Tab-separated table of C-alpha atoms in Angstrom:
chain	number	residue	atom	x	y	z
Q	2	MET	CA	48.491	-61.223	21.312
Q	3	ARG	CA	51.255	-60.878	18.678
Q	4	ARG	CA	49.174	-58.917	16.277
Q	5	GLN	CA	47.782	-56.537	18.941
Q	6	ALA	CA	51.455	-56.082	20.301
Q	7	PHE	CA	52.703	-55.178	16.788
Q	8	ARG	CA	49.765	-52.779	16.241
Q	9	ALA	CA	50.518	-51.033	19.614
Q	10	LEU	CA	54.236	-50.659	18.748
Q	11	GLY	CA	53.510	-49.500	15.348
Q	12	ALA	CA	51.095	-46.806	16.561
Q	13	ALA	CA	53.567	-45.517	19.230
Q	14	VAL	CA	56.512	-45.471	16.727
Q	15	ALA	CA	54.170	-43.751	14.072
Q	16	LEU	CA	53.548	-40.853	16.630
Q	17	THR	CA	57.339	-40.216	16.614
Q	18	LEU	CA	57.899	-40.300	12.763
Q	19	PRO	CA	56.867	-36.655	12.018
Q	20	TRP	CA	59.329	-35.416	14.621
Q	21	VAL	CA	62.070	-37.752	13.252
Q	22	ALA	CA	61.635	-36.085	9.855
Q	23	VAL	CA	61.649	-32.574	11.342
Q	24	TRP	CA	64.656	-33.380	13.604
Q	25	LEU	CA	66.596	-34.956	10.628
Q	26	SER	CA	65.949	-31.885	8.508
Q	27	ARG	CA	66.881	-29.334	11.190
Q	28	SER	CA	69.901	-30.995	12.721
Q	29	VAL	CA	71.188	-33.933	10.778
Q	30	LEU	CA	71.026	-32.850	7.239
Q	31	PRO	CA	72.447	-29.382	7.748
Q	32	ALA	CA	75.435	-31.036	9.649
Q	33	LEU	CA	76.006	-33.242	6.539
Q	34	GLY	CA	75.759	-30.129	4.181
Q	35	LEU	CA	72.528	-31.523	2.712
Q	36	PRO	CA	69.423	-29.335	1.931
Q	37	ALA	CA	66.351	-29.964	4.004
Q	38	PRO	CA	63.011	-30.598	2.305
Q	39	ALA	CA	61.109	-27.541	1.511
Q	40	ALA	CA	57.919	-28.787	3.084
Q	41	LEU	CA	59.593	-29.056	6.438
Q	42	GLN	CA	61.094	-25.524	6.389
Q	43	GLY	CA	59.438	-22.538	8.003
Q	44	LEU	CA	57.030	-24.585	10.236
Q	45	SER	CA	55.153	-22.429	12.680
Q	46	THR	CA	55.679	-22.683	16.431
Q	47	LEU	CA	52.333	-24.325	17.021
Q	48	THR	CA	53.146	-27.005	14.425
Q	49	ILE	CA	56.341	-27.722	16.168
Q	50	VAL	CA	54.737	-27.940	19.531
Q	51	GLY	CA	52.151	-30.318	17.968
Q	52	ILE	CA	54.725	-32.618	16.277
Q	53	SER	CA	57.190	-32.721	19.143
Q	54	GLY	CA	54.439	-33.192	21.658
Q	55	LEU	CA	53.082	-36.245	19.738
Q	56	SER	CA	56.631	-37.662	19.623
Q	57	VAL	CA	57.016	-37.310	23.264
Q	58	LEU	CA	53.675	-39.155	23.794
Q	59	GLY	CA	54.589	-42.021	21.512
Q	60	ALA	CA	58.093	-42.296	23.129
Q	61	SER	CA	56.653	-42.298	26.536
Q	62	PHE	CA	54.622	-45.444	25.805
Q	63	LEU	CA	57.714	-47.135	24.378
Q	64	LEU	CA	59.662	-46.241	27.450
Q	65	ALA	CA	57.015	-47.715	29.667
Q	66	TRP	CA	56.864	-50.941	27.782
Q	67	GLY	CA	60.677	-51.268	27.823
Q	68	ALA	CA	60.734	-50.862	31.656
Q	69	GLU	CA	57.974	-53.265	32.268
Q	70	THR	CA	59.605	-55.843	29.989
Q	71	ALA	CA	62.941	-55.317	31.852
Q	72	GLU	CA	61.165	-56.346	35.094
Q	73	LYS	CA	61.663	-59.897	34.027
Q	74	ASP	CA	65.470	-59.716	34.249
Q	75	VAL	CA	66.440	-57.016	36.777
Q	76	PRO	CA	65.071	-55.794	40.164
Q	77	ARG	CA	61.916	-53.854	39.530
Q	78	ALA	CA	63.315	-50.916	41.576
Q	79	PHE	CA	66.265	-50.694	39.118
Q	80	ALA	CA	64.030	-50.965	36.061
Q	81	ILE	CA	61.834	-48.214	37.370
Q	82	ALA	CA	65.010	-46.053	38.175
Q	83	VAL	CA	66.199	-46.254	34.587
Q	84	LEU	CA	62.618	-45.412	33.344
Q	85	ALA	CA	62.655	-42.376	35.736
Q	86	VAL	CA	66.055	-41.149	34.569
Q	87	LEU	CA	65.109	-41.439	30.949
Q	88	ALA	CA	61.681	-39.890	31.386
Q	89	VAL	CA	63.133	-36.808	33.025
Q	90	ALA	CA	66.257	-36.580	30.885
Q	91	PRO	CA	64.679	-33.534	28.916
Q	92	GLU	CA	64.554	-31.707	32.339
Q	93	TYR	CA	68.226	-32.279	32.730
Q	94	ALA	CA	68.952	-31.055	29.178
Q	95	VAL	CA	66.880	-27.871	29.642
Q	96	ASP	CA	68.471	-27.051	33.025
Q	97	ALA	CA	71.924	-28.002	31.957
Q	98	LEU	CA	71.486	-25.378	29.133
Q	99	TYR	CA	70.920	-22.565	31.717
Q	100	ALA	CA	73.874	-23.817	33.910
Q	101	TRP	CA	76.132	-23.841	30.806
Q	102	ASN	CA	75.165	-20.310	29.938
Q	103	ALA	CA	75.855	-19.161	33.427
Q	104	GLY	CA	79.455	-20.406	32.967
Q	105	VAL	CA	79.994	-19.231	29.460
Q	106	TYR	CA	78.764	-15.575	30.361
Q	107	ALA	CA	80.025	-15.657	33.892
Q	108	GLY	CA	80.509	-12.115	35.376
Q	109	THR	CA	77.948	-10.593	33.037
Q	110	GLU	CA	74.220	-9.714	33.601
Q	111	ARG	CA	73.317	-12.616	31.345
Q	112	GLY	CA	75.392	-15.044	33.265
Q	113	VAL	CA	73.709	-14.070	36.532
Q	114	GLU	CA	70.304	-14.397	34.914
Q	115	ALA	CA	71.204	-17.814	33.566
Q	116	GLY	CA	72.324	-18.984	36.934
Q	117	ASN	CA	68.958	-17.911	38.468
Q	118	LEU	CA	67.058	-19.497	35.630
Q	119	ALA	CA	68.893	-22.829	36.219
Q	120	VAL	CA	67.739	-22.876	39.686
Q	121	ALA	CA	64.168	-21.516	38.862
Q	122	ASN	CA	63.776	-24.329	36.216
Q	123	MET	CA	65.034	-26.940	38.729
Q	124	THR	CA	62.850	-25.986	41.599
Q	125	GLY	CA	59.781	-25.620	39.322
Q	126	ALA	CA	60.254	-29.173	37.981
Q	127	ASN	CA	60.707	-30.543	41.444
Q	128	ARG	CA	57.472	-28.949	42.711
Q	129	ILE	CA	55.487	-29.839	39.621
Q	130	LEU	CA	56.541	-33.445	40.210
Q	131	ILE	CA	54.934	-33.391	43.561
Q	132	GLY	CA	52.228	-30.777	43.433
Q	133	VAL	CA	50.855	-32.009	40.007
Q	134	GLY	CA	52.495	-35.477	39.667
Q	135	TRP	CA	52.064	-37.084	43.137
Q	136	ALA	CA	48.738	-35.315	43.895
Q	137	GLY	CA	47.197	-35.681	40.523
Q	138	ILE	CA	48.161	-39.326	40.112
Q	139	ALA	CA	46.752	-40.127	43.539
Q	140	LEU	CA	43.475	-38.441	42.667
Q	141	PHE	CA	43.361	-40.144	39.244
Q	142	THR	CA	43.990	-43.619	40.904
Q	143	VAL	CA	41.072	-43.260	43.303
Q	144	TYR	CA	38.856	-41.910	40.565
Q	145	ARG	CA	39.685	-44.751	38.319
Q	146	ALA	CA	39.121	-47.248	41.033
Q	147	ALA	CA	35.487	-46.085	41.307
Q	148	SER	CA	34.805	-47.610	37.978
Q	149	GLY	CA	36.988	-50.737	38.318
Q	150	SER	CA	39.139	-52.668	40.677
Q	151	ASP	CA	42.451	-51.529	41.895
Q	152	PRO	CA	44.147	-53.410	44.948
Q	153	ALA	CA	46.131	-50.258	45.772
Q	154	VAL	CA	42.902	-48.159	46.559
Q	155	GLU	CA	41.256	-48.602	49.917
Q	156	LYS	CA	37.940	-47.071	50.537
Q	157	ARG	CA	37.432	-45.578	53.940
Q	158	ALA	CA	34.607	-44.030	55.915
Q	159	GLY	CA	34.471	-40.102	55.973
Q	160	PRO	CA	34.781	-37.387	53.468
Q	161	LEU	CA	37.691	-37.633	51.128
Q	162	ALA	CA	39.080	-40.489	53.275
Q	163	ASP	CA	39.869	-43.022	50.560
Q	164	VAL	CA	43.434	-43.749	50.326
Q	165	VAL	CA	46.097	-45.147	47.714
Q	166	ARG	CA	48.357	-47.610	49.330
Q	167	ILE	CA	52.060	-47.324	48.401
Q	168	ASP	CA	54.374	-50.499	48.024
Q	169	ARG	CA	56.355	-50.870	51.215
Q	170	ASP	CA	59.413	-51.768	49.149
Q	171	ILE	CA	59.605	-48.086	48.234
Q	172	GLY	CA	60.736	-47.177	51.725
Q	173	LEU	CA	64.344	-47.076	50.797
Q	174	GLU	CA	63.535	-44.412	48.215
Q	175	ILE	CA	61.567	-42.433	50.669
Q	176	VAL	CA	64.252	-42.446	53.309
Q	177	PHE	CA	66.943	-41.529	50.631
Q	178	LEU	CA	64.653	-38.730	49.528
Q	179	LEU	CA	64.363	-37.460	53.111
Q	180	VAL	CA	68.132	-37.330	53.436
Q	181	ALA	CA	68.458	-35.474	50.223
Q	182	THR	CA	65.677	-32.984	51.295
Q	183	ALA	CA	67.501	-32.325	54.619
Q	184	TRP	CA	70.742	-31.522	52.601
Q	185	ALA	CA	68.744	-29.170	50.208
Q	186	PHE	CA	67.775	-26.998	53.186
Q	187	LEU	CA	71.448	-26.194	53.597
Q	188	VAL	CA	72.260	-25.505	49.941
Q	189	PRO	CA	71.312	-21.698	49.920
Q	190	LEU	CA	73.502	-21.171	53.095
Q	191	ASN	CA	76.557	-21.516	50.842
Q	192	GLY	CA	75.405	-18.833	48.389
Q	193	GLY	CA	75.284	-21.340	45.485
Q	194	ILE	CA	75.553	-25.025	44.412
Q	195	ASP	CA	79.050	-26.042	45.100
Q	196	VAL	CA	81.275	-29.193	44.850
Q	197	LEU	CA	80.220	-30.451	48.362
Q	198	ASP	CA	76.576	-30.403	47.150
Q	199	MET	CA	77.582	-32.404	44.075
Q	200	LEU	CA	79.653	-35.025	46.095
Q	201	PHE	CA	76.909	-35.547	48.598
Q	202	LEU	CA	73.917	-35.564	46.346
Q	203	VAL	CA	75.505	-37.539	43.449
Q	204	GLY	CA	77.160	-39.870	45.898
Q	205	LEU	CA	73.701	-40.478	47.745
Q	206	TYR	CA	72.162	-41.434	44.336
Q	207	VAL	CA	75.007	-43.735	43.466
Q	208	ALA	CA	74.716	-45.482	46.810
Q	209	TYR	CA	70.883	-45.981	46.174
Q	210	ILE	CA	71.606	-47.472	42.777
Q	211	VAL	CA	74.325	-49.871	44.220
Q	212	ILE	CA	71.795	-50.956	46.971
Q	213	ILE	CA	68.908	-51.699	44.465
Q	214	LEU	CA	71.198	-53.492	42.034
Q	215	ARG	CA	72.200	-55.950	44.805
Q	216	GLY	CA	68.606	-56.760	45.221
Q	217	ASP	CA	66.839	-59.820	43.830
Q	218	VAL	CA	64.805	-59.913	40.695
Q	219	ASP	CA	61.342	-59.570	41.886
Q	220	PRO	CA	58.756	-62.510	41.570
Q	221	ALA	CA	57.102	-62.578	38.233
Q	222	GLU	CA	54.185	-60.235	37.959
Q	223	GLU	CA	51.419	-60.868	35.405
Q	224	HIS	CA	51.649	-58.387	32.433
Q	225	VAL	CA	49.357	-57.862	29.441
Q	226	GLY	CA	49.645	-56.323	26.084
Q	227	VAL	CA	53.105	-55.298	24.774
Q	228	PRO	CA	55.275	-56.240	27.777
Q	229	ALA	CA	53.695	-59.677	28.078
Q	230	TYR	CA	54.435	-60.396	24.475
Q	231	LEU	CA	58.134	-59.051	24.645
Q	232	GLN	CA	58.745	-61.001	27.828
Q	233	ARG	CA	58.146	-64.242	25.891
Q	234	PHE	CA	61.335	-63.566	23.811
Q	235	PRO	CA	64.557	-65.513	24.555
Q	236	LYS	CA	66.646	-63.610	27.060
Q	237	ALA	CA	69.194	-62.339	24.539
Q	238	GLU	CA	66.501	-60.977	22.156
Q	239	ARG	CA	64.533	-59.706	25.069
Q	240	VAL	CA	67.517	-57.640	26.452
Q	241	LEU	CA	68.242	-56.108	22.963
Q	242	THR	CA	64.603	-55.288	22.529
Q	243	VAL	CA	64.552	-53.385	25.890
Q	244	LEU	CA	67.795	-51.614	25.159
Q	245	ALA	CA	66.495	-50.650	21.621
Q	246	LEU	CA	63.183	-49.297	23.281
Q	247	PHE	CA	65.173	-47.318	25.884
Q	248	ALA	CA	67.551	-45.955	23.332
Q	249	PHE	CA	64.945	-44.869	20.801
Q	250	SER	CA	62.451	-43.534	23.276
Q	251	GLY	CA	65.302	-41.812	25.117
Q	252	LEU	CA	66.536	-40.090	21.919
Q	253	MET	CA	63.046	-39.074	20.978
Q	254	ILE	CA	62.292	-37.498	24.340
Q	255	PHE	CA	65.654	-35.836	24.594
Q	256	THR	CA	65.439	-34.272	21.164
Q	257	ALA	CA	61.684	-33.322	21.169
Q	258	VAL	CA	61.004	-31.925	24.636
Q	259	GLU	CA	63.341	-28.996	24.372
Q	260	PRO	CA	61.611	-27.608	21.181
Q	261	PHE	CA	58.297	-28.599	22.665
Q	262	ALA	CA	59.120	-26.691	25.970
Q	263	HIS	CA	60.484	-23.616	24.098
Q	264	GLY	CA	57.567	-23.547	21.725
Q	265	LEU	CA	55.171	-23.354	24.639
Q	266	GLU	CA	57.394	-20.611	26.085
Q	267	GLU	CA	56.943	-18.544	22.865
Q	268	VAL	CA	53.282	-19.183	22.737
Q	269	GLY	CA	52.919	-18.024	26.385
Q	270	GLN	CA	55.084	-14.927	25.801
Q	271	SER	CA	53.004	-14.013	22.811
Q	272	ILE	CA	49.936	-13.836	25.091
Q	273	GLY	CA	51.723	-11.714	27.791
Q	274	VAL	CA	52.956	-14.369	30.251
Q	275	PRO	CA	56.194	-13.211	31.848
Q	276	SER	CA	59.368	-15.045	30.401
Q	277	PHE	CA	60.623	-15.926	33.900
Q	278	PHE	CA	57.391	-17.555	34.855
Q	279	MET	CA	57.316	-19.494	31.761
Q	280	ILE	CA	60.784	-20.808	32.151
Q	281	GLN	CA	60.088	-21.768	35.838
Q	282	TRP	CA	56.672	-23.438	35.335
Q	283	VAL	CA	55.703	-24.015	31.767
Q	284	ALA	CA	59.053	-25.349	30.486
Q	285	PRO	CA	59.317	-27.847	33.376
Q	286	LEU	CA	55.700	-28.841	32.893
Q	287	ALA	CA	56.540	-29.846	29.298
Q	288	SER	CA	59.786	-31.570	30.275
Q	289	GLU	CA	57.943	-33.575	32.866
Q	290	SER	CA	55.217	-34.720	30.522
Q	291	PRO	CA	57.016	-37.977	29.589
Q	292	GLU	CA	57.119	-38.974	33.205
Q	293	LEU	CA	53.400	-38.122	33.780
Q	294	ILE	CA	52.315	-39.898	30.656
Q	295	VAL	CA	54.230	-43.054	31.776
Q	296	VAL	CA	52.592	-43.007	35.169
Q	297	LEU	CA	49.036	-42.371	33.817
Q	298	TYR	CA	49.636	-45.331	31.568
Q	299	LEU	CA	50.716	-47.558	34.447
Q	300	VAL	CA	47.892	-46.519	36.665
Q	301	ASN	CA	45.350	-47.045	33.758
Q	302	LYS	CA	46.645	-50.678	33.663
Q	303	ALA	CA	45.805	-50.832	37.397
Q	304	ARG	CA	49.594	-50.763	38.166
Q	305	SER	CA	49.242	-47.906	40.591
Q	306	THR	CA	52.162	-49.197	42.915
Q	307	ALA	CA	54.510	-49.162	39.836
Q	308	GLY	CA	53.302	-45.750	38.860
Q	309	PHE	CA	53.930	-44.235	42.209
Q	310	ASN	CA	57.348	-45.933	42.530
Q	311	ALA	CA	58.325	-44.252	39.201
Q	312	LEU	CA	57.229	-40.874	40.579
Q	313	ILE	CA	59.093	-41.309	43.798
Q	314	SER	CA	62.148	-42.475	41.835
Q	315	SER	CA	61.963	-39.548	39.571
Q	316	LYS	CA	61.766	-37.105	42.513
Q	317	LEU	CA	64.871	-38.781	44.056
Q	318	ASN	CA	66.958	-38.605	40.895
Q	319	GLN	CA	65.928	-34.978	40.223
Q	320	TRP	CA	66.566	-33.964	43.811
Q	321	THR	CA	70.034	-35.506	43.815
Q	322	LEU	CA	71.541	-35.879	40.296
Q	323	LEU	CA	69.873	-32.792	38.833
Q	324	ILE	CA	71.045	-30.528	41.576
Q	325	GLY	CA	74.463	-32.145	41.880
Q	326	THR	CA	75.325	-32.161	38.278
Q	327	LEU	CA	74.459	-28.510	37.597
Q	328	VAL	CA	77.784	-27.313	39.179
Q	329	VAL	CA	79.675	-29.865	36.962
Q	330	VAL	CA	78.094	-28.364	33.877
Q	331	HIS	CA	78.602	-24.842	34.992
Q	332	SER	CA	82.347	-25.440	35.791
Q	333	ILE	CA	82.992	-27.082	32.378
Q	334	ALA	CA	81.431	-24.079	30.576
Q	335	LEU	CA	83.501	-21.831	32.911
Q	336	GLY	CA	86.686	-23.658	32.203
Q	337	GLN	CA	87.612	-24.104	35.875
Q	338	TYR	CA	85.750	-25.057	39.076
Q	339	GLY	CA	83.076	-22.425	39.951
Q	340	VAL	CA	80.082	-22.229	42.291
Q	341	LEU	CA	76.691	-21.949	40.510
Q	342	SER	CA	75.452	-18.790	42.282
Q	343	PHE	CA	71.911	-17.537	42.585
Q	344	ASP	CA	70.103	-14.587	44.253
Q	345	ALA	CA	68.014	-14.371	47.354
Q	346	LYS	CA	64.844	-15.123	45.598
Q	347	GLN	CA	66.228	-18.417	44.294
Q	348	SER	CA	67.253	-19.285	47.798
Q	349	ALA	CA	63.642	-18.993	48.772
Q	350	GLU	CA	62.685	-21.147	45.874
Q	351	ILE	CA	65.058	-23.904	47.133
Q	352	TRP	CA	63.646	-23.674	50.565
Q	353	ILE	CA	59.989	-23.931	49.612
Q	354	THR	CA	60.811	-26.832	47.229
Q	355	ALA	CA	62.541	-28.709	50.177
Q	356	ALA	CA	59.706	-27.821	52.460
Q	357	GLN	CA	57.124	-29.297	50.032
Q	358	SER	CA	59.310	-32.413	49.620
Q	359	LEU	CA	59.407	-32.672	53.473
Q	360	PHE	CA	55.631	-32.589	53.668
Q	361	ALA	CA	55.146	-35.041	50.911
Q	362	ILE	CA	57.625	-37.414	52.556
Q	363	ALA	CA	55.688	-36.945	55.852
Q	364	VAL	CA	52.510	-38.014	53.949
Q	365	LEU	CA	54.082	-41.264	52.736
Q	366	THR	CA	55.659	-42.378	56.126
Q	367	ASN	CA	52.644	-44.805	56.556
Q	368	PHE	CA	52.922	-46.012	53.013
Q	369	GLU	CA	49.494	-44.341	51.815
Q	370	ILE	CA	48.276	-41.135	50.510
Q	371	SER	CA	44.629	-40.048	51.111
Q	372	VAL	CA	42.392	-37.971	48.892
Q	373	ARG	CA	42.622	-35.217	51.672
Q	374	GLU	CA	46.430	-35.225	51.598
Q	375	ALA	CA	46.599	-35.223	47.649
Q	376	LEU	CA	44.275	-32.243	47.582
Q	377	ALA	CA	46.315	-30.444	50.338
Q	378	LEU	CA	49.445	-30.989	48.112
Q	379	LEU	CA	47.677	-29.798	45.039
Q	380	VAL	CA	45.951	-26.887	46.443
Q	381	LEU	CA	49.048	-25.590	48.163
Q	382	PHE	CA	51.071	-25.870	44.967
Q	383	LEU	CA	48.424	-24.256	42.713
Q	384	SER	CA	47.637	-21.457	45.159
Q	385	GLN	CA	51.253	-20.388	45.335
Q	386	VAL	CA	51.858	-20.492	41.769
Q	387	VAL	CA	48.662	-18.455	41.058
Q	388	LEU	CA	49.369	-15.894	43.667
Q	389	GLU	CA	52.888	-15.320	42.509
Q	390	PHE	CA	51.677	-14.979	38.813
Q	391	LEU	CA	49.169	-12.443	39.982
Q	392	LEU	CA	51.960	-10.514	41.890
Q	393	LEU	CA	54.196	-10.571	38.848
Q	394	ARG	CA	51.448	-9.150	36.741
Q	395	GLU	CA	50.720	-6.634	39.482
Q	396	LEU	CA	47.040	-7.816	39.457
Q	397	ILE	CA	46.846	-8.086	43.222
Q	398	VAL	CA	48.707	-6.399	46.256
Q	399	LEU	CA	49.817	-8.557	49.144
Q	400	PRO	CA	51.553	-7.306	52.380
Q	401	VAL	CA	54.551	-9.417	51.318
Q	402	SER	CA	56.829	-9.549	48.419
Q	403	SER	CA	57.200	-12.527	46.067
Q	404	ARG	CA	60.086	-13.785	48.088
Q	405	GLY	CA	58.200	-13.226	51.237
Q	406	LEU	CA	55.241	-15.312	49.789
Q	407	LEU	CA	57.586	-18.212	49.192
Q	408	LEU	CA	58.859	-18.044	52.836
Q	409	VAL	CA	55.243	-17.957	54.162
Q	410	TYR	CA	54.433	-21.212	52.116
Q	411	THR	CA	57.814	-22.626	53.348
Q	412	ALA	CA	56.650	-22.265	56.945
Q	413	VAL	CA	53.206	-23.794	56.191
Q	414	TYR	CA	54.890	-26.890	54.522
Q	415	VAL	CA	57.272	-27.320	57.310
Q	416	ALA	CA	54.538	-27.017	60.002
Q	417	LEU	CA	52.182	-29.512	58.303
Q	418	ALA	CA	55.218	-31.913	57.906
Q	419	ALA	CA	56.085	-31.505	61.647
Q	420	VAL	CA	52.544	-32.409	62.622
Q	421	LEU	CA	52.507	-35.427	60.435
Q	422	PHE	CA	55.858	-36.649	61.537
Q	423	VAL	CA	54.791	-36.379	65.352
Q	424	ALA	CA	51.493	-38.004	64.555
Q	425	ARG	CA	53.139	-40.891	62.639
Q	426	ARG	CA	56.337	-41.225	64.577
Q	427	GLY	CA	55.760	-44.973	65.009
Q	428	ALA	CA	55.233	-45.431	61.347
Q	429	PHE	CA	58.443	-43.293	60.770
Q	430	ARG	CA	60.530	-45.395	63.185
Q	431	ASP	CA	59.281	-48.606	61.290
Q	432	LEU	CA	60.261	-46.810	57.938
Q	433	VAL	CA	63.720	-46.086	59.047
Q	434	GLY	CA	64.279	-49.544	60.545
Q	435	GLN	CA	63.172	-51.179	57.383
Q	436	THR	CA	65.488	-49.091	55.346
Q	437	VAL	CA	68.304	-49.921	57.612
Q	438	GLY	CA	67.490	-53.561	57.192
Q	439	THR	CA	67.431	-53.237	53.420
Q	440	ILE	CA	70.721	-51.565	53.282
Q	441	THR	CA	72.364	-54.106	55.724
Q	442	THR	CA	70.938	-56.909	53.651
Q	443	ALA	CA	72.276	-55.427	50.465
Q	444	VAL	CA	75.816	-54.932	51.946
Q	445	GLY	CA	75.914	-58.285	53.571
Q	446	GLY	CA	74.280	-60.077	50.582
Q	447	SER	CA	71.958	-62.147	52.705
Q	448	GLU	CA	68.460	-62.938	51.942
Q	449	HIS	CA	65.975	-60.115	51.973
Q	450	PRO	CA	63.673	-59.886	54.895
Q	451	GLN	CA	59.902	-60.033	54.208
Q	452	SER	CA	58.303	-56.731	53.990
Q	453	GLY	CA	55.075	-55.858	55.659
Q	454	ASP	CA	51.686	-56.207	54.191
Q	455	ASP	CA	51.055	-53.914	51.251
């Protein structure tokens, strides 16, 4: 086991080394007044995309192994929350850049555009996480179970009726996500993201972290490969190893994803894809790639429950921390408190993102997602993106504008969510009751009640 673990760790680190060399030559050496190696100067955009992309891949594996190893010492939900924050850190970095520029260039056309891009990048990332992440991972989980065993997959009679069962312990995250989603519908009514949004959404996430930290360390779960080997270390060495994995993988992801995303933007623009479309969809897809890689890794190890927990936790922190901190970054750049404003088109983007989130939550109220439901999420997401792209390129004519199209999809998502909430009102009451019990237990410090069958 030791030799296999070292080989796996070595291979993952090796994937990051070319980027380490490029990053040092571009950022560290110039800051120290030292010349960069000639071989690393003038690299093409495609080369940078390839090198940074490999680094993201290697760092994603290191991050996943660190989170799995940490489950021995902290509540699994907290380990997954840390994984989720680190995995989506690049999205925070990219979005913070636009929020910063909105403050620096406030009152100018460039500042207005930067504010709109900050919202567009944020909403794009959130919709990708559900439309591609939740839906795609559910479909992959069912597909993988066809050639192996996965206790999370239940085969049912009927076309596309197989389901992926979700861990009932994730009910806390689902309810907190529902609260954040309800608040998100109100954000555009104020004409921008303001201090109230920051206080509520960041406060909501802090409350969530406090609750899960008060939980017990979960019963030992059988791990294999690198995490199984690392969990055999003495506690002090194990904790240091986990911190080192988190720190190194976080640094690699944080430094590599922005060049990766911008490189893809340049490639897209060179073939005629509109810049705004690239920033809303391609850049977030690149910045979400570490999270998707980590989840694919977990599902491939038949740890579908942990994979979905990571996706839901990522959605929660993006839908709270990411939105809430944008106004902080904007105000710092502005030099004083200021609302991060956006136009009517971005208001519609926030509403459709909240509506998609509402529908996805309705799907999970009974702690499962079927193939049909996953396909509905995927098709709705892809059809809207494709139609908007065709509209931007003036390749089709529709009776509604781009903003009108977003509002139509918003209505569809809300209608579907309403139907599911009514049909599953019993399951929803149980979900809320379970969450209230979890919060009461965490606050009171009593023993945790037994959850229902998974």
